[in-house]
mmCIF file of C-alpha atoms and ligand atoms in Angstrom:
data_model
loop_
_atom_site.group_PDB
_atom_site.id
_atom_site.type_symbol
_atom_site.label_atom_id
_atom_site.label_comp_id
_atom_site.label_asym_id
_atom_site.label_seq_id
_atom_site.Cartn_x
_atom_site.Cartn_y
_atom_site.Cartn_z
ATOM 1 C CA MET A 21 1.091 16.921 -22.148
ATOM 2 C CA ASP A 22 -0.573 19.456 -24.427
ATOM 3 C CA ASN A 23 -1.686 22.722 -22.915
ATOM 4 C CA PHE A 24 -5.096 23.141 -24.504
ATOM 5 C CA ARG A 25 -7.827 24.862 -22.531
ATOM 6 C CA ILE A 26 -11.577 24.489 -22.909
ATOM 7 C CA GLU A 27 -14.462 25.898 -20.929
ATOM 8 C CA THR A 28 -15.461 23.570 -18.087
ATOM 9 C CA ARG A 29 -18.839 23.799 -16.378
ATOM 10 C CA CYS A 30 -18.635 22.598 -12.753
ATOM 11 C CA PHE A 31 -21.683 21.567 -10.702
ATOM 12 C CA ASP A 32 -21.644 20.784 -7.000
ATOM 13 C CA LEU A 33 -24.640 18.452 -6.899
ATOM 14 C CA THR A 34 -24.740 18.465 -3.098
ATOM 15 C CA THR A 35 -26.009 22.079 -3.261
ATOM 16 C CA LEU A 36 -28.789 21.359 -5.786
ATOM 17 C CA ASP A 37 -32.328 20.083 -5.201
ATOM 18 C CA GLU A 38 -33.777 17.093 -7.053
ATOM 19 C CA THR A 39 -35.262 19.118 -9.934
ATOM 20 C CA GLN A 40 -32.038 21.050 -10.477
ATOM 21 C CA GLN A 41 -30.063 17.796 -10.381
ATOM 22 C CA GLN A 42 -32.334 16.255 -13.046
ATOM 23 C CA GLN A 43 -31.677 19.324 -15.200
ATOM 24 C CA VAL A 44 -27.911 18.879 -14.813
ATOM 25 C CA PHE A 45 -28.127 15.149 -15.653
ATOM 26 C CA ALA A 46 -30.065 15.999 -18.831
ATOM 27 C CA GLU A 47 -27.437 18.559 -19.877
ATOM 28 C CA ALA A 48 -24.554 16.242 -19.002
ATOM 29 C CA GLY A 49 -26.213 13.427 -20.979
ATOM 30 C CA GLU A 50 -26.365 15.758 -23.958
ATOM 31 C CA VAL A 51 -22.678 16.618 -23.614
ATOM 32 C CA ILE A 52 -21.854 12.888 -23.800
ATOM 33 C CA GLN A 53 -24.174 12.398 -26.797
ATOM 34 C CA LYS A 54 -22.332 15.161 -28.628
ATOM 35 C CA GLY A 55 -18.982 13.466 -28.044
ATOM 36 C CA GLY A 56 -17.935 15.635 -25.058
ATOM 37 C CA THR A 57 -16.290 14.739 -21.739
ATOM 38 C CA VAL A 58 -17.939 14.685 -18.285
ATOM 39 C CA VAL A 59 -16.246 13.962 -14.940
ATOM 40 C CA PHE A 60 -18.602 12.127 -12.566
ATOM 41 C CA PRO A 61 -18.519 10.469 -9.127
ATOM 42 C CA THR A 62 -18.543 6.703 -8.663
ATOM 43 C CA GLU A 63 -18.345 4.680 -5.445
ATOM 44 C CA THR A 64 -14.685 3.816 -6.153
ATOM 45 C CA VAL A 65 -13.045 7.001 -7.510
ATOM 46 C CA TYR A 66 -14.235 9.785 -9.826
ATOM 47 C CA GLY A 67 -14.300 8.946 -13.555
ATOM 48 C CA LEU A 68 -13.574 10.965 -16.693
ATOM 49 C CA GLY A 69 -16.315 9.855 -19.061
ATOM 50 C CA ALA A 70 -17.168 9.994 -22.762
ATOM 51 C CA ASP A 71 -19.218 7.930 -25.219
ATOM 52 C CA ALA A 72 -17.470 4.537 -25.323
ATOM 53 C CA MET A 73 -18.842 3.809 -28.791
ATOM 54 C CA LYS A 74 -17.423 6.929 -30.506
ATOM 55 C CA THR A 75 -13.785 7.059 -31.545
ATOM 56 C CA GLU A 76 -13.365 10.843 -31.272
ATOM 57 C CA ALA A 77 -15.100 10.977 -27.901
ATOM 58 C CA VAL A 78 -12.693 8.377 -26.539
ATOM 59 C CA GLN A 79 -9.719 10.258 -27.976
ATOM 60 C CA ALA A 80 -10.886 13.325 -26.035
ATOM 61 C CA ILE A 81 -10.485 11.306 -22.821
ATOM 62 C CA TYR A 82 -6.855 10.399 -23.562
ATOM 63 C CA ARG A 83 -6.158 14.001 -24.489
ATOM 64 C CA ALA A 84 -7.736 15.455 -21.314
ATOM 65 C CA LYS A 85 -5.888 12.981 -19.116
ATOM 66 C CA GLY A 86 -2.556 13.080 -20.896
ATOM 67 C CA ARG A 87 -2.734 9.296 -21.018
ATOM 68 C CA PRO A 88 -1.023 6.920 -23.463
ATOM 69 C CA SER A 89 -3.723 5.639 -25.801
ATOM 70 C CA ASP A 90 -2.605 1.983 -25.633
ATOM 71 C CA ASN A 91 -4.072 1.853 -22.138
ATOM 72 C CA PRO A 92 -7.626 0.461 -22.399
ATOM 73 C CA LEU A 93 -10.666 2.023 -20.732
ATOM 74 C CA ILE A 94 -13.442 0.507 -18.637
ATOM 75 C CA ILE A 95 -16.970 0.790 -20.064
ATOM 76 C CA HIS A 96 -19.568 1.891 -17.501
ATOM 77 C CA VAL A 97 -23.093 0.569 -17.976
ATOM 78 C CA ALA A 98 -26.460 1.121 -16.274
ATOM 79 C CA ASP A 99 -28.108 -1.960 -17.771
ATOM 80 C CA PHE A 100 -27.442 -5.701 -17.349
ATOM 81 C CA ASP A 101 -27.929 -6.284 -21.075
ATOM 82 C CA LEU A 102 -24.391 -6.153 -22.495
ATOM 83 C CA SER A 103 -25.242 -6.861 -26.125
ATOM 84 C CA GLY A 104 -23.307 -4.658 -28.514
ATOM 85 C CA ILE A 105 -20.486 -4.412 -25.971
ATOM 86 C CA VAL A 106 -19.308 -7.967 -25.326
ATOM 87 C CA ALA A 107 -19.330 -11.000 -27.644
ATOM 88 C CA GLU A 108 -20.909 -13.232 -25.006
ATOM 89 C CA VAL A 109 -21.654 -13.389 -21.291
ATOM 90 C CA PRO A 110 -20.341 -16.705 -19.890
ATOM 91 C CA PRO A 111 -22.101 -18.206 -16.818
ATOM 92 C CA GLN A 112 -19.299 -17.100 -14.460
ATOM 93 C CA ALA A 113 -19.750 -13.501 -15.584
ATOM 94 C CA GLU A 114 -23.490 -13.772 -15.109
ATOM 95 C CA LEU A 115 -22.939 -15.004 -11.570
ATOM 96 C CA LEU A 116 -20.592 -12.137 -10.683
ATOM 97 C CA MET A 117 -22.838 -9.505 -12.265
ATOM 98 C CA LYS A 118 -25.820 -10.747 -10.249
ATOM 99 C CA LYS A 119 -23.834 -10.765 -7.052
ATOM 100 C CA TYR A 120 -21.745 -7.582 -7.279
ATOM 101 C CA TRP A 121 -23.417 -5.173 -9.717
ATOM 102 C CA PRO A 122 -23.951 -2.353 -9.267
ATOM 103 C CA GLY A 123 -20.607 -2.321 -7.473
ATOM 104 C CA PRO A 124 -16.813 -2.097 -7.573
ATOM 105 C CA LEU A 125 -16.149 -5.016 -9.944
ATOM 106 C CA THR A 126 -14.942 -4.738 -13.550
ATOM 107 C CA ILE A 127 -15.270 -7.862 -15.698
ATOM 108 C CA ILE A 128 -13.053 -8.407 -18.755
ATOM 109 C CA LEU A 129 -14.796 -10.276 -21.577
ATOM 110 C CA LYS A 130 -14.336 -10.818 -25.322
ATOM 111 C CA LYS A 131 -15.433 -7.638 -27.024
ATOM 112 C CA ASP A 132 -18.184 -7.057 -29.572
ATOM 113 C CA PRO A 133 -16.718 -5.749 -32.859
ATOM 114 C CA ARG A 134 -18.849 -2.605 -32.549
ATOM 115 C CA VAL A 135 -16.726 -1.303 -29.649
ATOM 116 C CA PRO A 136 -14.065 0.951 -31.220
ATOM 117 C CA SER A 137 -10.496 -0.272 -30.848
ATOM 118 C CA GLU A 138 -9.591 3.137 -29.307
ATOM 119 C CA THR A 139 -11.731 2.206 -26.274
ATOM 120 C CA THR A 140 -9.933 -1.080 -25.677
ATOM 121 C CA GLY A 141 -6.395 -0.034 -26.597
ATOM 122 C CA SER A 142 -6.676 -2.402 -29.596
ATOM 123 C CA LEU A 143 -7.276 -5.473 -27.385
ATOM 124 C CA ASP A 144 -9.929 -8.018 -28.397
ATOM 125 C CA THR A 145 -11.345 -7.865 -24.863
ATOM 126 C CA VAL A 146 -13.248 -5.152 -23.016
ATOM 127 C CA GLY A 147 -13.695 -4.222 -19.348
ATOM 128 C CA VAL A 148 -17.267 -3.557 -18.180
ATOM 129 C CA ARG A 149 -18.701 -2.404 -14.885
ATOM 130 C CA MET A 150 -21.932 -1.026 -13.403
ATOM 131 C CA PRO A 151 -21.054 1.619 -10.811
ATOM 132 C CA ASP A 152 -22.942 1.782 -7.509
ATOM 133 C CA GLN A 153 -23.489 5.528 -7.500
ATOM 134 C CA PRO A 154 -26.842 7.180 -8.339
ATOM 135 C CA VAL A 155 -25.229 10.127 -10.173
ATOM 136 C CA ALA A 156 -23.137 7.815 -12.351
ATOM 137 C CA LEU A 157 -26.173 5.675 -13.210
ATOM 138 C CA ALA A 158 -28.318 8.777 -13.935
ATOM 139 C CA LEU A 159 -25.620 10.149 -16.239
ATOM 140 C CA ILE A 160 -25.269 6.885 -18.173
ATOM 141 C CA LYS A 161 -29.044 6.655 -18.604
ATOM 142 C CA ALA A 162 -29.347 10.307 -19.665
ATOM 143 C CA SER A 163 -26.598 9.821 -22.258
ATOM 144 C CA GLY A 164 -28.454 6.979 -23.966
ATOM 145 C CA THR A 165 -25.130 5.191 -24.523
ATOM 146 C CA VAL A 166 -22.423 3.517 -22.427
ATOM 147 C CA ILE A 167 -19.573 5.534 -20.959
ATOM 148 C CA ALA A 168 -15.851 4.810 -21.143
ATOM 149 C CA ALA A 169 -14.124 6.274 -18.108
ATOM 150 C CA PRO A 170 -10.673 6.067 -16.566
ATOM 151 C CA SER A 171 -10.047 7.629 -13.179
ATOM 152 C CA ALA A 172 -10.407 11.433 -13.405
ATOM 153 C CA ASN A 173 -6.805 12.365 -12.635
ATOM 154 C CA ILE A 174 -4.039 13.680 -14.826
ATOM 155 C CA SER A 175 -2.089 10.555 -15.800
ATOM 156 C CA GLY A 176 0.359 9.464 -13.074
ATOM 157 C CA ARG A 177 -1.324 11.290 -10.165
ATOM 158 C CA PRO A 178 -3.288 9.549 -7.411
ATOM 159 C CA SER A 179 -6.908 8.847 -8.432
ATOM 160 C CA PRO A 180 -9.298 11.592 -7.264
ATOM 161 C CA THR A 181 -11.900 10.775 -4.615
ATOM 162 C CA THR A 182 -13.332 14.299 -4.205
ATOM 163 C CA PHE A 183 -14.882 16.989 -6.436
ATOM 164 C CA GLN A 184 -12.102 19.403 -5.419
ATOM 165 C CA ARG A 185 -9.295 17.105 -6.690
ATOM 166 C CA CYS A 186 -11.095 16.584 -10.010
ATOM 167 C CA ARG A 187 -11.246 20.338 -10.515
ATOM 168 C CA GLU A 188 -7.576 20.731 -9.626
ATOM 169 C CA ASP A 189 -6.601 18.232 -12.313
ATOM 170 C CA LEU A 190 -9.198 18.723 -15.036
ATOM 171 C CA ASP A 191 -10.849 22.164 -14.858
ATOM 172 C CA GLY A 192 -10.118 23.586 -18.311
ATOM 173 C CA ARG A 193 -9.556 20.135 -19.890
ATOM 174 C CA VAL A 194 -13.093 18.625 -19.909
ATOM 175 C CA ASP A 195 -16.581 19.924 -20.754
ATOM 176 C CA MET A 196 -18.239 19.275 -17.407
ATOM 177 C CA ILE A 197 -17.428 18.196 -13.843
ATOM 178 C CA LEU A 198 -20.156 16.786 -11.580
ATOM 179 C CA GLY A 199 -19.278 16.830 -7.889
ATOM 180 C CA MET A 200 -20.719 14.815 -5.018
ATOM 181 C CA ASP A 201 -19.296 13.634 -1.712
ATOM 182 C CA GLN A 202 -16.060 11.799 -1.145
ATOM 183 C CA SER A 203 -16.039 8.397 -2.898
ATOM 184 C CA ARG A 204 -17.154 5.624 -0.556
ATOM 185 C CA VAL A 205 -14.601 2.913 -1.458
ATOM 186 C CA GLY A 206 -11.618 5.083 -2.402
ATOM 187 C CA LEU A 207 -9.716 2.438 -4.433
ATOM 188 C CA GLU A 208 -10.438 1.663 -8.085
ATOM 189 C CA SER A 209 -12.605 -1.341 -8.920
ATOM 190 C CA THR A 210 -11.464 -4.944 -8.750
ATOM 191 C CA ILE A 211 -10.683 -6.209 -12.274
ATOM 192 C CA ILE A 212 -11.336 -9.884 -13.051
ATOM 193 C CA ASP A 213 -10.482 -11.295 -16.478
ATOM 194 C CA LEU A 214 -12.986 -13.947 -17.598
ATOM 195 C CA SER A 215 -11.892 -13.971 -21.234
ATOM 196 C CA GLY A 216 -9.442 -16.864 -20.820
ATOM 197 C CA GLN A 217 -9.557 -20.471 -19.570
ATOM 198 C CA ILE A 218 -9.051 -19.666 -15.898
ATOM 199 C CA PRO A 219 -10.322 -16.463 -14.229
ATOM 200 C CA GLU A 220 -7.507 -14.054 -13.426
ATOM 201 C CA LEU A 221 -7.544 -11.169 -10.990
ATOM 202 C CA LEU A 222 -5.805 -8.267 -12.742
ATOM 203 C CA ARG A 223 -6.317 -5.581 -10.110
ATOM 204 C CA PRO A 224 -7.451 -6.181 -6.530
ATOM 205 C CA GLY A 225 -10.168 -3.871 -5.172
ATOM 206 C CA ALA A 226 -13.092 -3.867 -2.768
ATOM 207 C CA VAL A 227 -14.422 -7.139 -4.164
ATOM 208 C CA THR A 228 -11.702 -9.337 -2.710
ATOM 209 C CA LEU A 229 -9.638 -12.242 -4.064
ATOM 210 C CA GLU A 230 -11.034 -14.430 -1.274
ATOM 211 C CA GLU A 231 -14.613 -13.638 -2.326
ATOM 212 C CA LEU A 232 -13.850 -14.314 -5.986
ATOM 213 C CA ARG A 233 -12.219 -17.666 -5.169
ATOM 214 C CA GLU A 234 -15.294 -18.610 -3.181
ATOM 215 C CA ASP A 235 -17.518 -17.696 -6.139
ATOM 216 C CA LEU A 236 -15.422 -19.109 -8.995
ATOM 217 C CA GLY A 237 -13.084 -21.740 -7.559
ATOM 218 C CA GLU A 238 -9.649 -21.256 -9.093
ATOM 219 C CA VAL A 239 -8.611 -17.636 -9.650
ATOM 220 C CA ILE A 240 -5.083 -16.726 -10.756
ATOM 221 C CA TYR A 241 -3.434 -13.712 -9.163
ATOM 222 C CA ARG A 242 0.047 -12.594 -10.096
ATOM 223 C CA PRO A 243 1.037 -9.626 -7.953
ATOM 224 C CA SER A 244 2.763 -7.015 -10.117
ATOM 225 C CA GLU A 245 5.955 -7.268 -8.073
ATOM 226 C CA SER A 246 6.231 -10.899 -9.192
ATOM 227 C CA LEU A 247 6.382 -9.925 -12.882
ATOM 228 C CA LYS A 248 9.911 -10.385 -14.102
ATOM 229 C CA GLY A 249 11.932 -7.980 -16.225
ATOM 230 C CA ASP A 250 10.122 -7.133 -19.416
ATOM 231 C CA GLU A 251 7.157 -9.455 -18.849
ATOM 232 C CA ALA A 252 4.114 -7.411 -19.859
ATOM 233 C CA PRO A 253 1.471 -6.817 -17.193
ATOM 234 C CA ARG A 254 -1.925 -8.194 -18.229
ATOM 235 C CA ALA A 255 -3.778 -4.967 -17.326
ATOM 236 C CA PRO A 256 -1.701 -2.605 -19.443
ATOM 237 C CA GLY A 257 -2.351 0.290 -17.051
ATOM 238 C CA MET A 258 -0.272 -1.464 -14.419
ATOM 239 C CA LYS A 259 3.004 -0.660 -16.184
ATOM 240 C CA TYR A 260 2.780 3.107 -15.806
ATOM 241 C CA ARG A 261 4.052 5.079 -12.828
ATOM 242 C CA HIS A 262 1.095 5.440 -10.555
ATOM 243 C CA TYR A 263 -0.246 7.092 -7.474
ATOM 244 C CA ALA A 264 3.065 8.581 -6.402
ATOM 245 C CA PRO A 265 3.270 12.012 -4.762
ATOM 246 C CA GLN A 266 6.409 14.158 -5.109
ATOM 247 C CA ALA A 267 7.607 13.008 -1.686
ATOM 248 C CA ALA A 268 9.365 9.639 -1.395
ATOM 249 C CA VAL A 269 6.946 7.044 -0.048
ATOM 250 C CA THR A 270 8.222 4.190 2.144
ATOM 251 C CA LEU A 271 6.223 1.311 3.561
ATOM 252 C CA ILE A 272 7.204 0.216 7.063
ATOM 253 C CA LYS A 273 6.472 -3.415 7.803
ATOM 254 C CA GLY A 274 6.415 -5.265 11.103
ATOM 255 C CA SER A 275 4.275 -5.523 14.213
ATOM 256 C CA SER A 276 2.273 -2.352 14.797
ATOM 257 C CA MET A 277 4.115 -1.609 18.025
ATOM 258 C CA LYS A 278 7.514 -1.819 16.356
ATOM 259 C CA VAL A 279 6.423 0.054 13.253
ATOM 260 C CA ARG A 280 5.030 2.977 15.228
ATOM 261 C CA ASP A 281 7.987 3.072 17.581
ATOM 262 C CA TYR A 282 10.343 3.093 14.637
ATOM 263 C CA MET A 283 8.452 5.841 12.869
ATOM 264 C CA ARG A 284 8.356 8.088 15.904
ATOM 265 C CA LYS A 285 12.046 7.607 16.645
ATOM 266 C CA GLU A 286 13.484 7.778 13.160
ATOM 267 C CA GLN A 287 11.287 10.408 11.494
ATOM 268 C CA THR A 288 12.990 13.508 10.233
ATOM 269 C CA LYS A 289 11.727 16.981 9.383
ATOM 270 C CA GLY A 290 8.965 17.097 6.804
ATOM 271 C CA THR A 291 7.838 13.491 7.219
ATOM 272 C CA LEU A 292 4.201 12.458 7.080
ATOM 273 C CA LEU A 293 3.551 9.369 9.194
ATOM 274 C CA VAL A 294 0.554 7.175 8.423
ATOM 275 C CA PHE A 295 -0.624 4.617 11.005
ATOM 276 C CA ILE A 296 -3.207 2.057 9.939
ATOM 277 C CA ASP A 297 -5.071 -0.114 12.438
ATOM 278 C CA SER A 298 -5.598 -3.625 11.062
ATOM 279 C CA GLU A 299 -6.311 -6.998 12.652
ATOM 280 C CA ASN A 300 -2.576 -7.169 13.091
ATOM 281 C CA TYR A 301 -2.645 -4.039 15.193
ATOM 282 C CA ASP A 302 -5.604 -5.036 17.336
ATOM 283 C CA GLN A 303 -3.951 -8.302 18.250
ATOM 284 C CA GLN A 304 -0.704 -6.574 19.142
ATOM 285 C CA ILE A 305 -2.352 -4.049 21.357
ATOM 286 C CA ARG A 306 -4.538 -6.660 22.975
ATOM 287 C CA GLN A 307 -1.527 -8.815 23.758
ATOM 288 C CA ALA A 308 0.519 -5.945 25.084
ATOM 289 C CA GLY A 309 -2.456 -4.536 26.978
ATOM 290 C CA THR A 310 -1.311 -1.025 26.219
ATOM 291 C CA THR A 311 -1.992 1.820 23.854
ATOM 292 C CA ASP A 312 0.435 2.777 21.121
ATOM 293 C CA GLY A 313 1.862 5.626 23.149
ATOM 294 C CA VAL A 314 0.618 8.493 20.984
ATOM 295 C CA ASN A 315 -1.453 11.105 22.762
ATOM 296 C CA SER A 316 -4.969 10.055 21.816
ATOM 297 C CA GLN A 317 -5.941 13.625 20.957
ATOM 298 C CA ASN A 318 -3.376 13.521 18.204
ATOM 299 C CA ILE A 319 -4.565 10.443 16.428
ATOM 300 C CA ILE A 320 -8.083 11.115 15.321
ATOM 301 C CA GLY A 321 -9.155 10.897 11.716
ATOM 302 C CA GLU A 322 -7.366 12.684 8.957
ATOM 303 C CA ARG A 323 -6.043 15.696 10.821
ATOM 304 C CA LEU A 324 -2.514 16.648 9.935
ATOM 305 C CA MET A 325 -0.586 17.928 12.896
ATOM 306 C CA GLY A 326 2.798 18.543 14.364
ATOM 307 C CA LEU A 327 4.358 15.919 16.576
ATOM 308 C CA GLY A 328 7.198 15.986 19.016
ATOM 309 C CA ALA A 329 9.022 18.976 20.425
ATOM 310 C CA ASN A 330 7.472 21.654 18.259
ATOM 311 C CA ASP A 331 4.037 20.149 18.448
ATOM 312 C CA SER A 332 1.381 21.633 16.203
ATOM 313 C CA SER A 333 2.992 25.054 15.827
ATOM 314 C CA GLU A 334 5.706 24.194 13.318
ATOM 315 C CA GLN A 335 4.098 21.302 11.479
ATOM 316 C CA ASP A 336 7.466 19.625 10.943
ATOM 317 C CA VAL A 337 6.094 16.144 11.104
ATOM 318 C CA TRP A 338 2.541 15.079 10.532
ATOM 319 C CA LEU A 339 0.583 12.088 11.640
ATOM 320 C CA ILE A 340 -2.497 10.539 10.133
ATOM 321 C CA HIS A 341 -4.039 7.622 11.975
ATOM 322 C CA PHE A 342 -6.602 5.493 10.170
ATOM 323 C CA LYS A 343 -8.802 3.433 12.444
ATOM 324 C CA SER A 344 -9.414 0.626 9.955
ATOM 325 C CA VAL A 345 -8.186 -0.706 6.608
ATOM 326 C CA GLU A 346 -11.496 0.469 5.070
ATOM 327 C CA GLU A 347 -10.901 4.007 6.290
ATOM 328 C CA ALA A 348 -7.322 3.941 5.008
ATOM 329 C CA ALA A 349 -8.503 2.692 1.596
ATOM 330 C CA ARG A 350 -11.132 5.438 1.428
ATOM 331 C CA ARG A 351 -8.649 8.203 2.139
ATOM 332 C CA ILE A 352 -5.262 7.010 0.929
ATOM 333 C CA PHE A 353 -5.240 8.833 -2.412
ATOM 334 C CA GLU A 354 -6.397 12.032 -0.719
ATOM 335 C CA THR A 355 -3.615 11.561 1.847
ATOM 336 C CA LEU A 356 -0.964 11.230 -0.878
ATOM 337 C CA ARG A 357 -2.258 14.412 -2.484
ATOM 338 C CA LYS A 358 -2.231 16.200 0.872
ATOM 339 C CA ALA A 359 1.392 15.204 1.308
ATOM 340 C CA ASP A 360 2.130 17.252 -1.804
ATOM 341 C CA ASP A 361 -0.030 20.178 -0.638
ATOM 342 C CA GLN A 362 2.037 20.241 2.570
ATOM 343 C CA ASP A 363 5.338 19.851 0.720
ATOM 344 C CA ALA A 364 6.082 16.756 2.755
ATOM 345 C CA GLN A 365 9.617 15.447 2.157
ATOM 346 C CA ALA A 366 8.782 11.859 2.917
ATOM 347 C CA VAL A 367 5.733 9.717 3.602
ATOM 348 C CA TRP A 368 6.065 6.671 5.852
ATOM 349 C CA ILE A 369 3.113 4.326 5.806
ATOM 350 C CA GLU A 370 2.426 1.352 8.062
ATOM 351 C CA ALA A 371 2.084 -1.825 5.979
ATOM 352 C CA VAL A 372 -1.029 -3.963 6.575
ATOM 353 C CA PRO A 373 -1.599 -7.717 6.132
ATOM 354 C CA GLU A 374 -2.293 -8.590 2.498
ATOM 355 C CA THR A 375 -5.679 -10.215 2.957
ATOM 356 C CA GLY A 376 -9.143 -8.975 2.002
ATOM 357 C CA LEU A 377 -9.174 -5.249 1.299
ATOM 358 C CA GLY A 378 -5.633 -5.125 2.718
ATOM 359 C CA LEU A 379 -4.355 -6.816 -0.460
ATOM 360 C CA SER A 380 -5.876 -4.039 -2.569
ATOM 361 C CA LEU A 381 -4.640 -1.237 -0.351
ATOM 362 C CA MET A 382 -1.120 -2.703 -0.296
ATOM 363 C CA ASN A 383 -1.207 -3.086 -4.100
ATOM 364 C CA ARG A 384 -1.643 0.708 -4.437
ATOM 365 C CA LEU A 385 0.755 1.518 -1.593
ATOM 366 C CA LYS A 386 3.545 -0.623 -3.035
ATOM 367 C CA LYS A 387 3.247 1.224 -6.308
ATOM 368 C CA ALA A 388 3.233 4.599 -4.603
ATOM 369 C CA ALA A 389 6.352 3.465 -2.733
ATOM 370 C CA ALA A 390 7.967 2.029 -5.881
ATOM 371 C CA TYR A 391 8.268 -1.215 -3.864
ATOM 372 C CA GLU A 392 10.397 0.483 -1.173
ATOM 373 C CA ILE A 393 9.571 -1.571 1.932
ATOM 374 C CA ARG A 394 11.497 -1.362 5.216
ATOM 375 C CA GLU A 395 11.133 -4.246 7.668
ATOM 376 C CA VAL A 396 11.476 -3.368 11.339
HETATM 377 O O1 LIG B 553 -13.083 2.013 -10.270
HETATM 378 C C1 LIG B 553 -12.690 2.113 -11.414
HETATM 379 O O2 LIG B 553 -12.461 1.121 -12.138
HETATM 380 C C2 LIG B 553 -12.500 3.527 -11.985
HETATM 381 C C3 LIG B 553 -13.871 4.207 -12.029
HETATM 382 C C4 LIG B 553 -13.855 5.521 -12.740
HETATM 383 O O3 LIG B 553 -14.804 3.329 -12.567
HETATM 384 N N1 LIG B 553 -11.876 3.491 -13.258
HETATM 385 C C5 LIG B 553 -10.556 3.189 -13.414
HETATM 386 O O4 LIG B 553 -10.101 3.265 -14.716
HETATM 387 O O5 LIG B 553 -9.822 2.931 -12.504
HETATM 388 P P1 LIG B 553 -8.556 3.320 -15.093
HETATM 389 O O6 LIG B 553 -8.578 3.588 -16.563
HETATM 390 O O7 LIG B 553 -7.849 4.290 -14.248
HETATM 391 O O8 LIG B 553 -8.047 1.873 -14.872
HETATM 392 C C6 LIG B 553 -8.488 0.849 -15.730
HETATM 393 C C7 LIG B 553 -7.539 -0.335 -15.699
HETATM 394 C C8 LIG B 553 -6.240 -0.075 -16.410
HETATM 395 O O9 LIG B 553 -5.176 -0.640 -15.653
HETATM 396 C C9 LIG B 553 -6.440 -0.816 -17.730
HETATM 397 O O10 LIG B 553 -5.216 -1.213 -18.275
HETATM 398 C C10 LIG B 553 -7.296 -1.979 -17.302
HETATM 399 O O11 LIG B 553 -8.182 -1.413 -16.385
HETATM 400 N N2 LIG B 553 -8.106 -2.523 -18.409
HETATM 401 C C11 LIG B 553 -9.139 -1.940 -19.057
HETATM 402 N N3 LIG B 553 -9.591 -2.718 -20.055
HETATM 403 C C12 LIG B 553 -8.843 -3.837 -20.048
HETATM 404 C C13 LIG B 553 -8.810 -5.031 -20.836
HETATM 405 N N4 LIG B 553 -9.631 -5.224 -21.837
HETATM 406 N N5 LIG B 553 -7.886 -5.967 -20.515
HETATM 407 C C14 LIG B 553 -7.040 -5.785 -19.492
HETATM 408 N N6 LIG B 553 -7.020 -4.676 -18.719
HETATM 409 C C15 LIG B 553 -7.902 -3.713 -18.988
HETATM 410 MG MG1 LIG B 554 -6.368 5.333 -13.180
#
């Protein structure tokens, strides 16, 4: 990755009043108009944006991110009128837009010839979504154009869900960074391809496969682990190493009781344990009529702490306990980054059932774990 450095202006919008925020949106809109790059919050993860309709602006994104330029970008819009972006809006797309926009759903459609091929990685289709985040919508409107934006991480790192992580990765590589709170969803948008005969789910997200099948009838989904050998993934981004921290990630699969027992018994120095409560868990605990045996003071929220003999003093082993799949989805990328901050040697994560949001969470976790799954 090239080592260029540019001046980055960072704004923590949570510290600004309405008038000051409007001022920042106006300036950020101008940066986009001039072909510059602006990092901004969305409800899924933070995005690294530039004018989707300008070749050089889009090239600046790939350069800042260190990303291969054959990997297409999603166009972010603030308006339901997609003329000039897509060739046509079929009825199924109309239905999904009405139901889920603004929201975490990207729709792939045949592209309008005016969209530069740099934006779509030379494909004849384009991904479009309207984010459900006031700052993102204000920025798009202020720019007077539509904004191409991948997740705002250096290529290969977990997607950023906080202002702080965006600065760590991109301060010095983009023109502006706009910070808000932690992203609400925490996983990138669902991607549905409506450019072919049958709708195909390319990336599961907060809009679930079950919901899409209810809306559209037949929807194809080919999990990336089912792709054989050199078969090309349909969303080109899926072929790159993703989400993985330095530490080796392993998914532990089985009943919650067994998984947690196993983790506590087998963990070695420098391991980060991640428990996730899912329906699976609740049922287990209900049946057994017992708790999971961890001191309840040690299992709240995202705190990292020592376990076992040395307890919190030595921080040999850490535990994070998510109380729901939603909570785990919201914080999983931050957790993987924390594992690196703490120099964790290994990360063991409890697998969850692959339904609803669980399918999307497991999709990211399997990649982080390079499909290393241990059944107990
Ligand atoms: O939630 C999100 O979608 C975030 C925020 C910033 O909106 N963006 C995001 O972008 O995750 P990115 O670039 O990290 O992931 C986009 C994915 C890639 O896997 C890419 O290959 C796929 O979308 N994609 C984009 N356009 C496509 C197209 N025309 N056909 C197939 N896949 C496409
Ligand atoms: Mg990404």
